[in-house]
Amino acid sequence: MALKNKLKSAARFIMSNIPARKYNIQIVNLAPNELLKGRAALITGGTSGIGYCMAETFLRSGAIVIITGRNKERLQRSLKELNKRNDCFNRVFGVVMDSTDISSFQRCLDEVLDDIKTGGGKSLDILVNNAGVIGGNMPNADEAEYDAVLDTNLKGVFFLSQLVGKYMKENKIHGNILNVASSSSLRPADSAYSVSKWGIRGLTLGLAKSLVSYGITVNGIAPGPTATLMLIKDNLQYITNNASPIGRYILPEEIANMAVVLVSSLGKTIIGDIIYMTGGAATITYDDVGYPF
């Protein structure tokens, strides 16, 4: 066992010291289209990263978009930037929401529905459960950290999906629920984060089976390590990731493009599935991370 651990440490050292490869990546965004025209989407955790890129891409696809965030000032800054960059006056709104505060969900949904009416829409058609936090790594996780991760990443998703699923069913809305999973849901679960994402896999299947007969489509999308401030705090231009089979981090724009496909009419026959956009991380290998204890 000692030899095995030494070999793992040596492998990680070698990988971390491989010279960085240079990438000339052209970010491919969906051109303005009408794939989501006439529909309204709620995207949790939409002030930055993957959620923000999804909001932008959904707007370019014709949707009314409501993003959530815990901080009002940060939410307002994101809304201002979305409006400025996408010329979408009266089609993007924000709701202050804490994904761990289950008791606030009905009030937030009512606010979302009011915003949709203001934007000229009729109903909430799409829920994207994107809000999430990382942490709770063994062997030093404590109960408070575990609860914070599970409450945000899984408990909040469970109860918001239950609420919106009932709303769609009662109003005969043939809508979509899209859960943001992770490549971690394919790896041995050694953290609260990976446990929560394993839960998202199962919940996606359960929601899909329960709601498909009402015309409600439920799927998931699983990014690998992605170039967001959550993982790359210093320089988002530096996207080399030697541990990944493709040698780089995933771009949030790549995730957002696929999200549009999954919640549009193009994805109606994809049911209860998880689309893994991991660059090969955890799909063809899960030894791209260490498992210290």
PDB file of N, CA and C in Angstrom, residues 76-178:
ATOM      1  N   GLN A  76     -27.603  42.118  -9.679  1.00  0.00           N
ATOM      2  CA  GLN A  76     -27.880  43.298 -10.488  1.00  0.00           C
ATOM      3  C   GLN A  76     -26.757  43.560 -11.492  1.00  0.00           C
ATOM      4  N   ARG A  77     -25.506  43.342 -11.082  1.00  0.00           N
ATOM      5  CA  ARG A  77     -24.383  43.526 -12.006  1.00  0.00           C
ATOM      6  C   ARG A  77     -24.467  42.548 -13.175  1.00  0.00           C
ATOM      7  N   SER A  78     -24.813  41.307 -12.871  1.00  0.00           N
ATOM      8  CA  SER A  78     -24.922  40.300 -13.930  1.00  0.00           C
ATOM      9  C   SER A  78     -26.057  40.623 -14.888  1.00  0.00           C
ATOM     10  N   LEU A  79     -27.180  41.078 -14.362  1.00  0.00           N
ATOM     11  CA  LEU A  79     -28.312  41.445 -15.215  1.00  0.00           C
ATOM     12  C   LEU A  79     -27.949  42.613 -16.132  1.00  0.00           C
ATOM     13  N   LYS A  80     -27.238  43.589 -15.574  1.00  0.00           N
ATOM     14  CA  LYS A  80     -26.820  44.741 -16.374  1.00  0.00           C
ATOM     15  C   LYS A  80     -25.918  44.310 -17.513  1.00  0.00           C
ATOM     16  N   GLU A  81     -24.973  43.392 -17.214  1.00  0.00           N
ATOM     17  CA  GLU A  81     -24.053  42.916 -18.240  1.00  0.00           C
ATOM     18  C   GLU A  81     -24.781  42.086 -19.299  1.00  0.00           C
ATOM     19  N   LEU A  82     -25.720  41.248 -18.881  1.00  0.00           N
ATOM     20  CA  LEU A  82     -26.486  40.448 -19.841  1.00  0.00           C
ATOM     21  C   LEU A  82     -27.293  41.336 -20.775  1.00  0.00           C
ATOM     22  N   ASN A  83     -27.897  42.382 -20.229  1.00  0.00           N
ATOM     23  CA  ASN A  83     -28.664  43.316 -21.046  1.00  0.00           C
ATOM     24  C   ASN A  83     -27.769  44.043 -22.039  1.00  0.00           C
ATOM     25  N   LYS A  84     -26.608  44.477 -21.561  1.00  0.00           N
ATOM     26  CA  LYS A  84     -25.708  45.261 -22.395  1.00  0.00           C
ATOM     27  C   LYS A  84     -25.151  44.429 -23.550  1.00  0.00           C
ATOM     28  N   ARG A  85     -24.823  43.178 -23.279  1.00  0.00           N
ATOM     29  CA  ARG A  85     -24.172  42.346 -24.280  1.00  0.00           C
ATOM     30  C   ARG A  85     -25.146  41.687 -25.253  1.00  0.00           C
ATOM     31  N   ASN A  86     -26.403  41.578 -24.872  1.00  0.00           N
ATOM     32  CA  ASN A  86     -27.343  40.790 -25.675  1.00  0.00           C
ATOM     33  C   ASN A  86     -28.551  41.567 -26.183  1.00  0.00           C
ATOM     34  N   ASP A  87     -28.622  42.854 -25.846  1.00  0.00           N
ATOM     35  CA  ASP A  87     -29.713  43.685 -26.349  1.00  0.00           C
ATOM     36  C   ASP A  87     -31.072  43.002 -26.142  1.00  0.00           C
ATOM     37  N   CYS A  88     -31.313  42.615 -24.886  1.00  0.00           N
ATOM     38  CA  CYS A  88     -32.512  41.813 -24.594  1.00  0.00           C
ATOM     39  C   CYS A  88     -33.375  42.503 -23.543  1.00  0.00           C
ATOM     40  N   PHE A  89     -33.643  43.784 -23.731  1.00  0.00           N
ATOM     41  CA  PHE A  89     -34.439  44.537 -22.776  1.00  0.00           C
ATOM     42  C   PHE A  89     -35.779  43.845 -22.520  1.00  0.00           C
ATOM     43  N   ASN A  90     -36.112  43.711 -21.242  1.00  0.00           N
ATOM     44  CA  ASN A  90     -37.382  43.115 -20.814  1.00  0.00           C
ATOM     45  C   ASN A  90     -37.476  41.623 -21.101  1.00  0.00           C
ATOM     46  N   ARG A  91     -36.308  40.974 -21.311  1.00  0.00           N
ATOM     47  CA  ARG A  91     -36.321  39.515 -21.453  1.00  0.00           C
ATOM     48  C   ARG A  91     -35.434  38.824 -20.445  1.00  0.00           C
ATOM     49  N   VAL A  92     -34.743  39.567 -19.596  1.00  0.00           N
ATOM     50  CA  VAL A  92     -33.893  38.947 -18.582  1.00  0.00           C
ATOM     51  C   VAL A  92     -34.164  39.606 -17.234  1.00  0.00           C
ATOM     52  N   PHE A  93     -34.351  38.751 -16.217  1.00  0.00           N
ATOM     53  CA  PHE A  93     -34.731  39.210 -14.884  1.00  0.00           C
ATOM     54  C   PHE A  93     -33.912  38.442 -13.847  1.00  0.00           C
ATOM     55  N   GLY A  94     -33.938  38.936 -12.634  1.00  0.00           N
ATOM     56  CA  GLY A  94     -33.212  38.275 -11.562  1.00  0.00           C
ATOM     57  C   GLY A  94     -34.036  38.162 -10.302  1.00  0.00           C
ATOM     58  N   VAL A  95     -33.856  37.061  -9.595  1.00  0.00           N
ATOM     59  CA  VAL A  95     -34.543  36.824  -8.327  1.00  0.00           C
ATOM     60  C   VAL A  95     -33.504  36.439  -7.284  1.00  0.00           C
ATOM     61  N   VAL A  96     -33.505  37.136  -6.166  1.00  0.00           N
ATOM     62  CA  VAL A  96     -32.610  36.770  -5.075  1.00  0.00           C
ATOM     63  C   VAL A  96     -33.139  35.491  -4.438  1.00  0.00           C
ATOM     64  N   MET A  97     -32.325  34.441  -4.461  1.00  0.00           N
ATOM     65  CA  MET A  97     -32.769  33.159  -3.922  1.00  0.00           C
ATOM     66  C   MET A  97     -31.583  32.399  -3.351  1.00  0.00           C
ATOM     67  N   ASP A  98     -31.777  31.845  -2.166  1.00  0.00           N
ATOM     68  CA  ASP A  98     -30.805  30.963  -1.534  1.00  0.00           C
ATOM     69  C   ASP A  98     -31.298  29.536  -1.727  1.00  0.00           C
ATOM     70  N   SER A  99     -30.527  28.735  -2.442  1.00  0.00           N
ATOM     71  CA  SER A  99     -30.963  27.372  -2.772  1.00  0.00           C
ATOM     72  C   SER A  99     -31.054  26.458  -1.557  1.00  0.00           C
ATOM     73  N   THR A 100     -30.567  26.913  -0.410  1.00  0.00           N
ATOM     74  CA  THR A 100     -30.691  26.109   0.809  1.00  0.00           C
ATOM     75  C   THR A 100     -31.922  26.497   1.627  1.00  0.00           C
ATOM     76  N   ASP A 101     -32.600  27.570   1.237  1.00  0.00           N
ATOM     77  CA  ASP A 101     -33.769  28.057   1.986  1.00  0.00           C
ATOM     78  C   ASP A 101     -35.035  27.538   1.311  1.00  0.00           C
ATOM     79  N   ILE A 102     -35.401  26.313   1.628  1.00  0.00           N
ATOM     80  CA  ILE A 102     -36.528  25.651   0.957  1.00  0.00           C
ATOM     81  C   ILE A 102     -37.831  26.420   1.178  1.00  0.00           C
ATOM     82  N   SER A 103     -37.988  27.022   2.343  1.00  0.00           N
ATOM     83  CA  SER A 103     -39.232  27.717   2.665  1.00  0.00           C
ATOM     84  C   SER A 103     -39.471  28.937   1.774  1.00  0.00           C
ATOM     85  N   SER A 104     -38.421  29.422   1.097  1.00  0.00           N
ATOM     86  CA  SER A 104     -38.563  30.610   0.247  1.00  0.00           C
ATOM     87  C   SER A 104     -38.919  30.257  -1.194  1.00  0.00           C
ATOM     88  N   PHE A 105     -38.930  28.980  -1.535  1.00  0.00           N
ATOM     89  CA  PHE A 105     -39.065  28.601  -2.942  1.00  0.00           C
ATOM     90  C   PHE A 105     -40.402  29.023  -3.553  1.00  0.00           C
ATOM     91  N   GLN A 106     -41.498  28.876  -2.826  1.00  0.00           N
ATOM     92  CA  GLN A 106     -42.796  29.247  -3.390  1.00  0.00           C
ATOM     93  C   GLN A 106     -42.857  30.744  -3.662  1.00  0.00           C
ATOM     94  N   ARG A 107     -42.339  31.538  -2.713  1.00  0.00           N
ATOM     95  CA  ARG A 107     -42.313  32.994  -2.917  1.00  0.00           C
ATOM     96  C   ARG A 107     -41.463  33.339  -4.137  1.00  0.00           C
ATOM     97  N   CYS A 108     -40.319  32.689  -4.276  1.00  0.00           N
ATOM     98  CA  CYS A 108     -39.443  32.944  -5.412  1.00  0.00           C
ATOM     99  C   CYS A 108     -40.111  32.541  -6.726  1.00  0.00           C
ATOM    100  N   LEU A 109     -40.816  31.406  -6.727  1.00  0.00           N
ATOM    101  CA  LEU A 109     -41.516  30.981  -7.937  1.00  0.00           C
ATOM    102  C   LEU A 109     -42.583  31.996  -8.322  1.00  0.00           C
ATOM    103  N   ASP A 110     -43.312  32.519  -7.347  1.00  0.00           N
ATOM    104  CA  ASP A 110     -44.318  33.541  -7.632  1.00  0.00           C
ATOM    105  C   ASP A 110     -43.678  34.778  -8.261  1.00  0.00           C
ATOM    106  N   GLU A 111     -42.515  35.160  -7.748  1.00  0.00           N
ATOM    107  CA  GLU A 111     -41.786  36.307  -8.301  1.00  0.00           C
ATOM    108  C   GLU A 111     -41.330  36.017  -9.725  1.00  0.00           C
ATOM    109  N   VAL A 112     -40.856  34.801  -9.960  1.00  0.00           N
ATOM    110  CA  VAL A 112     -40.441  34.397 -11.304  1.00  0.00           C
ATOM    111  C   VAL A 112     -41.608  34.492 -12.276  1.00  0.00           C
ATOM    112  N   LEU A 113     -42.770  34.005 -11.875  1.00  0.00           N
ATOM    113  CA  LEU A 113     -43.936  34.027 -12.757  1.00  0.00           C
ATOM    114  C   LEU A 113     -44.375  35.452 -13.064  1.00  0.00           C
ATOM    115  N   ASP A 114     -44.247  36.353 -12.086  1.00  0.00           N
ATOM    116  CA  ASP A 114     -44.554  37.761 -12.331  1.00  0.00           C
ATOM    117  C   ASP A 114     -43.586  38.361 -13.345  1.00  0.00           C
ATOM    118  N   ASP A 115     -42.310  38.025 -13.224  1.00  0.00           N
ATOM    119  CA  ASP A 115     -41.306  38.525 -14.172  1.00  0.00           C
ATOM    120  C   ASP A 115     -41.586  38.020 -15.582  1.00  0.00           C
ATOM    121  N   ILE A 116     -42.002  36.764 -15.683  1.00  0.00           N
ATOM    122  CA  ILE A 116     -42.306  36.205 -17.006  1.00  0.00           C
ATOM    123  C   ILE A 116     -43.448  36.968 -17.664  1.00  0.00           C
ATOM    124  N   LYS A 117     -44.457  37.290 -16.896  1.00  0.00           N
ATOM    125  CA  LYS A 117     -45.575  38.072 -17.439  1.00  0.00           C
ATOM    126  C   LYS A 117     -45.109  39.452 -17.882  1.00  0.00           C
ATOM    127  N   THR A 118     -44.220  40.061 -17.087  1.00  0.00           N
ATOM    128  CA  THR A 118     -43.671  41.361 -17.452  1.00  0.00           C
ATOM    129  C   THR A 118     -42.929  41.288 -18.780  1.00  0.00           C
ATOM    130  N   GLY A 119     -42.258  40.171 -19.012  1.00  0.00           N
ATOM    131  CA  GLY A 119     -41.508  39.981 -20.259  1.00  0.00           C
ATOM    132  C   GLY A 119     -42.366  39.520 -21.424  1.00  0.00           C
ATOM    133  N   GLY A 120     -43.666  39.399 -21.213  1.00  0.00           N
ATOM    134  CA  GLY A 120     -44.559  39.004 -22.295  1.00  0.00           C
ATOM    135  C   GLY A 120     -44.767  37.511 -22.424  1.00  0.00           C
ATOM    136  N   GLY A 121     -44.273  36.741 -21.450  1.00  0.00           N
ATOM    137  CA  GLY A 121     -44.442  35.297 -21.491  1.00  0.00           C
ATOM    138  C   GLY A 121     -45.693  34.842 -20.761  1.00  0.00           C
ATOM    139  N   LYS A 122     -45.975  33.558 -20.866  1.00  0.00           N
ATOM    140  CA  LYS A 122     -47.188  33.006 -20.259  1.00  0.00           C
ATOM    141  C   LYS A 122     -46.897  32.040 -19.118  1.00  0.00           C
ATOM    142  N   SER A 123     -45.780  31.334 -19.189  1.00  0.00           N
ATOM    143  CA  SER A 123     -45.543  30.288 -18.202  1.00  0.00           C
ATOM    144  C   SER A 123     -44.043  30.036 -18.061  1.00  0.00           C
ATOM    145  N   LEU A 124     -43.683  29.345 -16.982  1.00  0.00           N
ATOM    146  CA  LEU A 124     -42.309  28.872 -16.807  1.00  0.00           C
ATOM    147  C   LEU A 124     -42.191  27.530 -17.507  1.00  0.00           C
ATOM    148  N   ASP A 125     -41.343  27.467 -18.507  1.00  0.00           N
ATOM    149  CA  ASP A 125     -41.223  26.274 -19.345  1.00  0.00           C
ATOM    150  C   ASP A 125     -39.981  25.452 -19.062  1.00  0.00           C
ATOM    151  N   ILE A 126     -38.938  26.102 -18.502  1.00  0.00           N
ATOM    152  CA  ILE A 126     -37.645  25.436 -18.344  1.00  0.00           C
ATOM    153  C   ILE A 126     -37.077  25.755 -16.965  1.00  0.00           C
ATOM    154  N   LEU A 127     -36.652  24.731 -16.252  1.00  0.00           N
ATOM    155  CA  LEU A 127     -35.895  24.906 -15.013  1.00  0.00           C
ATOM    156  C   LEU A 127     -34.516  24.308 -15.215  1.00  0.00           C
ATOM    157  N   VAL A 128     -33.481  25.104 -14.959  1.00  0.00           N
ATOM    158  CA  VAL A 128     -32.106  24.604 -14.980  1.00  0.00           C
ATOM    159  C   VAL A 128     -31.559  24.671 -13.561  1.00  0.00           C
ATOM    160  N   ASN A 129     -31.334  23.511 -12.971  1.00  0.00           N
ATOM    161  CA  ASN A 129     -30.771  23.432 -11.617  1.00  0.00           C
ATOM    162  C   ASN A 129     -29.248  23.483 -11.731  1.00  0.00           C
ATOM    163  N   ASN A 130     -28.716  24.702 -11.671  1.00  0.00           N
ATOM    164  CA  ASN A 130     -27.287  24.894 -11.882  1.00  0.00           C
ATOM    165  C   ASN A 130     -26.526  25.266 -10.610  1.00  0.00           C
ATOM    166  N   ALA A 131     -27.173  25.925  -9.659  1.00  0.00           N
ATOM    167  CA  ALA A 131     -26.481  26.414  -8.466  1.00  0.00           C
ATOM    168  C   ALA A 131     -25.773  25.276  -7.747  1.00  0.00           C
ATOM    169  N   GLY A 132     -24.518  25.500  -7.392  1.00  0.00           N
ATOM    170  CA  GLY A 132     -23.774  24.457  -6.710  1.00  0.00           C
ATOM    171  C   GLY A 132     -22.518  24.996  -6.057  1.00  0.00           C
ATOM    172  N   VAL A 133     -22.042  24.266  -5.067  1.00  0.00           N
ATOM    173  CA  VAL A 133     -20.802  24.611  -4.377  1.00  0.00           C
ATOM    174  C   VAL A 133     -19.944  23.359  -4.277  1.00  0.00           C
ATOM    175  N   ILE A 134     -18.636  23.565  -4.098  1.00  0.00           N
ATOM    176  CA  ILE A 134     -17.729  22.445  -3.944  1.00  0.00           C
ATOM    177  C   ILE A 134     -17.238  22.378  -2.505  1.00  0.00           C
ATOM    178  N   GLY A 135     -16.649  21.238  -2.131  1.00  0.00           N
ATOM    179  CA  GLY A 135     -16.088  21.120  -0.792  1.00  0.00           C
ATOM    180  C   GLY A 135     -16.457  19.812  -0.123  1.00  0.00           C
ATOM    181  N   GLY A 136     -16.082  19.708   1.149  1.00  0.00           N
ATOM    182  CA  GLY A 136     -16.384  18.525   1.931  1.00  0.00           C
ATOM    183  C   GLY A 136     -15.508  17.353   1.588  1.00  0.00           C
ATOM    184  N   ASN A 137     -14.218  17.589   1.371  1.00  0.00           N
ATOM    185  CA  ASN A 137     -13.310  16.510   0.971  1.00  0.00           C
ATOM    186  C   ASN A 137     -12.856  15.683   2.170  1.00  0.00           C
ATOM    187  N   MET A 138     -12.883  14.366   2.000  1.00  0.00           N
ATOM    188  CA  MET A 138     -12.292  13.489   3.001  1.00  0.00           C
ATOM    189  C   MET A 138     -10.773  13.643   2.981  1.00  0.00           C
ATOM    190  N   PRO A 139     -10.082  13.486   4.088  1.00  0.00           N
ATOM    191  CA  PRO A 139     -10.587  12.988   5.371  1.00  0.00           C
ATOM    192  C   PRO A 139     -10.880  14.095   6.384  1.00  0.00           C
ATOM    193  N   ASN A 140     -10.975  15.345   5.924  1.00  0.00           N
ATOM    194  CA  ASN A 140     -11.084  16.452   6.869  1.00  0.00           C
ATOM    195  C   ASN A 140     -12.411  17.189   6.811  1.00  0.00           C
ATOM    196  N   ALA A 141     -13.407  16.628   6.147  1.00  0.00           N
ATOM    197  CA  ALA A 141     -14.713  17.284   6.088  1.00  0.00           C
ATOM    198  C   ALA A 141     -15.370  17.283   7.459  1.00  0.00           C
ATOM    199  N   ASP A 142     -16.066  18.381   7.773  1.00  0.00           N
ATOM    200  CA  ASP A 142     -16.852  18.392   9.004  1.00  0.00           C
ATOM    201  C   ASP A 142     -18.340  18.426   8.642  1.00  0.00           C
ATOM    202  N   GLU A 143     -19.182  18.272   9.631  1.00  0.00           N
ATOM    203  CA  GLU A 143     -20.625  18.144   9.385  1.00  0.00           C
ATOM    204  C   GLU A 143     -21.205  19.398   8.763  1.00  0.00           C
ATOM    205  N   ALA A 144     -20.760  20.563   9.218  1.00  0.00           N
ATOM    206  CA  ALA A 144     -21.299  21.813   8.692  1.00  0.00           C
ATOM    207  C   ALA A 144     -20.985  21.962   7.205  1.00  0.00           C
ATOM    208  N   GLU A 145     -19.758  21.605   6.826  1.00  0.00           N
ATOM    209  CA  GLU A 145     -19.370  21.697   5.423  1.00  0.00           C
ATOM    210  C   GLU A 145     -20.155  20.698   4.578  1.00  0.00           C
ATOM    211  N   TYR A 146     -20.293  19.480   5.087  1.00  0.00           N
ATOM    212  CA  TYR A 146     -21.075  18.455   4.388  1.00  0.00           C
ATOM    213  C   TYR A 146     -22.515  18.939   4.157  1.00  0.00           C
ATOM    214  N   ASP A 147     -23.140  19.474   5.204  1.00  0.00           N
ATOM    215  CA  ASP A 147     -24.523  19.932   5.092  1.00  0.00           C
ATOM    216  C   ASP A 147     -24.657  21.088   4.106  1.00  0.00           C
ATOM    217  N   ALA A 148     -23.687  22.009   4.107  1.00  0.00           N
ATOM    218  CA  ALA A 148     -23.749  23.150   3.200  1.00  0.00           C
ATOM    219  C   ALA A 148     -23.712  22.695   1.740  1.00  0.00           C
ATOM    220  N   VAL A 149     -22.864  21.706   1.452  1.00  0.00           N
ATOM    221  CA  VAL A 149     -22.754  21.201   0.085  1.00  0.00           C
ATOM    222  C   VAL A 149     -24.004  20.416  -0.313  1.00  0.00           C
ATOM    223  N   LEU A 150     -24.422  19.499   0.523  1.00  0.00           N
ATOM    224  CA  LEU A 150     -25.594  18.667   0.185  1.00  0.00           C
ATOM    225  C   LEU A 150     -26.873  19.494   0.112  1.00  0.00           C
ATOM    226  N   ASP A 151     -27.014  20.475   0.999  1.00  0.00           N
ATOM    227  CA  ASP A 151     -28.225  21.301   0.993  1.00  0.00           C
ATOM    228  C   ASP A 151     -28.336  22.108  -0.294  1.00  0.00           C
ATOM    229  N   THR A 152     -27.213  22.622  -0.784  1.00  0.00           N
ATOM    230  CA  THR A 152     -27.223  23.412  -2.015  1.00  0.00           C
ATOM    231  C   THR A 152     -27.348  22.533  -3.243  1.00  0.00           C
ATOM    232  N   ASN A 153     -26.504  21.515  -3.327  1.00  0.00           N
ATOM    233  CA  ASN A 153     -26.358  20.748  -4.562  1.00  0.00           C
ATOM    234  C   ASN A 153     -27.420  19.682  -4.774  1.00  0.00           C
ATOM    235  N   LEU A 154     -28.050  19.210  -3.695  1.00  0.00           N
ATOM    236  CA  LEU A 154     -28.985  18.092  -3.837  1.00  0.00           C
ATOM    237  C   LEU A 154     -30.349  18.380  -3.205  1.00  0.00           C
ATOM    238  N   LYS A 155     -30.350  18.767  -1.932  1.00  0.00           N
ATOM    239  CA  LYS A 155     -31.633  19.032  -1.267  1.00  0.00           C
ATOM    240  C   LYS A 155     -32.388  20.161  -1.957  1.00  0.00           C
ATOM    241  N   GLY A 156     -31.686  21.247  -2.275  1.00  0.00           N
ATOM    242  CA  GLY A 156     -32.337  22.357  -2.960  1.00  0.00           C
ATOM    243  C   GLY A 156     -32.875  21.960  -4.317  1.00  0.00           C
ATOM    244  N   VAL A 157     -32.090  21.175  -5.057  1.00  0.00           N
ATOM    245  CA  VAL A 157     -32.523  20.705  -6.374  1.00  0.00           C
ATOM    246  C   VAL A 157     -33.755  19.817  -6.249  1.00  0.00           C
ATOM    247  N   PHE A 158     -33.767  18.954  -5.255  1.00  0.00           N
ATOM    248  CA  PHE A 158     -34.897  18.043  -5.036  1.00  0.00           C
ATOM    249  C   PHE A 158     -36.192  18.829  -4.841  1.00  0.00           C
ATOM    250  N   PHE A 159     -36.171  19.793  -3.914  1.00  0.00           N
ATOM    251  CA  PHE A 159     -37.412  20.486  -3.575  1.00  0.00           C
ATOM    252  C   PHE A 159     -37.834  21.524  -4.616  1.00  0.00           C
ATOM    253  N   LEU A 160     -36.868  22.162  -5.277  1.00  0.00           N
ATOM    254  CA  LEU A 160     -37.248  23.099  -6.338  1.00  0.00           C
ATOM    255  C   LEU A 160     -37.813  22.337  -7.531  1.00  0.00           C
ATOM    256  N   SER A 161     -37.228  21.199  -7.859  1.00  0.00           N
ATOM    257  CA  SER A 161     -37.746  20.375  -8.960  1.00  0.00           C
ATOM    258  C   SER A 161     -39.136  19.850  -8.631  1.00  0.00           C
ATOM    259  N   GLN A 162     -39.356  19.467  -7.381  1.00  0.00           N
ATOM    260  CA  GLN A 162     -40.684  19.007  -6.961  1.00  0.00           C
ATOM    261  C   GLN A 162     -41.710  20.109  -7.144  1.00  0.00           C
ATOM    262  N   LEU A 163     -41.348  21.326  -6.728  1.00  0.00           N
ATOM    263  CA  LEU A 163     -42.270  22.463  -6.829  1.00  0.00           C
ATOM    264  C   LEU A 163     -42.568  22.806  -8.286  1.00  0.00           C
ATOM    265  N   VAL A 164     -41.522  22.912  -9.100  1.00  0.00           N
ATOM    266  CA  VAL A 164     -41.719  23.281 -10.504  1.00  0.00           C
ATOM    267  C   VAL A 164     -42.379  22.143 -11.278  1.00  0.00           C
ATOM    268  N   GLY A 165     -42.050  20.898 -10.939  1.00  0.00           N
ATOM    269  CA  GLY A 165     -42.704  19.762 -11.585  1.00  0.00           C
ATOM    270  C   GLY A 165     -44.206  19.770 -11.357  1.00  0.00           C
ATOM    271  N   LYS A 166     -44.618  20.054 -10.119  1.00  0.00           N
ATOM    272  CA  LYS A 166     -46.050  20.152  -9.822  1.00  0.00           C
ATOM    273  C   LYS A 166     -46.694  21.286 -10.607  1.00  0.00           C
ATOM    274  N   TYR A 167     -45.997  22.419 -10.653  1.00  0.00           N
ATOM    275  CA  TYR A 167     -46.516  23.585 -11.388  1.00  0.00           C
ATOM    276  C   TYR A 167     -46.722  23.231 -12.864  1.00  0.00           C
ATOM    277  N   MET A 168     -45.724  22.587 -13.476  1.00  0.00           N
ATOM    278  CA  MET A 168     -45.840  22.224 -14.889  1.00  0.00           C
ATOM    279  C   MET A 168     -46.965  21.220 -15.119  1.00  0.00           C
ATOM    280  N   LYS A 169     -47.055  20.234 -14.232  1.00  0.00           N
ATOM    281  CA  LYS A 169     -48.104  19.225 -14.367  1.00  0.00           C
ATOM    282  C   LYS A 169     -49.488  19.850 -14.248  1.00  0.00           C
ATOM    283  N   GLU A 170     -49.687  20.661 -13.217  1.00  0.00           N
ATOM    284  CA  GLU A 170     -51.008  21.255 -12.975  1.00  0.00           C
ATOM    285  C   GLU A 170     -51.425  22.214 -14.084  1.00  0.00           C
ATOM    286  N   ASN A 171     -50.436  22.852 -14.725  1.00  0.00           N
ATOM    287  CA  ASN A 171     -50.741  23.811 -15.781  1.00  0.00           C
ATOM    288  C   ASN A 171     -50.559  23.231 -17.176  1.00  0.00           C
ATOM    289  N   LYS A 172     -50.368  21.903 -17.233  1.00  0.00           N
ATOM    290  CA  LYS A 172     -50.246  21.187 -18.509  1.00  0.00           C
ATOM    291  C   LYS A 172     -49.163  21.798 -19.412  1.00  0.00           C
ATOM    292  N   ILE A 173     -48.024  22.096 -18.800  1.00  0.00           N
ATOM    293  CA  ILE A 173     -46.887  22.655 -19.523  1.00  0.00           C
ATOM    294  C   ILE A 173     -45.933  21.532 -19.913  1.00  0.00           C
ATOM    295  N   HIS A 174     -45.677  21.385 -21.174  1.00  0.00           N
ATOM    296  CA  HIS A 174     -44.732  20.382 -21.656  1.00  0.00           C
ATOM    297  C   HIS A 174     -43.331  20.995 -21.591  1.00  0.00           C
ATOM    298  N   GLY A 175     -42.817  21.047 -20.377  1.00  0.00           N
ATOM    299  CA  GLY A 175     -41.584  21.769 -20.133  1.00  0.00           C
ATOM    300  C   GLY A 175     -40.372  20.874 -19.989  1.00  0.00           C
ATOM    301  N   ASN A 176     -39.306  21.477 -19.489  1.00  0.00           N
ATOM    302  CA  ASN A 176     -38.024  20.775 -19.316  1.00  0.00           C
ATOM    303  C   ASN A 176     -37.426  21.097 -17.957  1.00  0.00           C
ATOM    304  N   ILE A 177     -36.814  20.080 -17.359  1.00  0.00           N
ATOM    305  CA  ILE A 177     -35.955  20.274 -16.191  1.00  0.00           C
ATOM    306  C   ILE A 177     -34.579  19.737 -16.569  1.00  0.00           C
ATOM    307  N   LEU A 178     -33.566  20.581 -16.408  1.00  0.00           N
ATOM    308  CA  LEU A 178     -32.196  20.190 -16.720  1.00  0.00           C
ATOM    309  C   LEU A 178     -31.342  20.341 -15.472  1.00  0.00           C
TER     310      LEU A 178
END
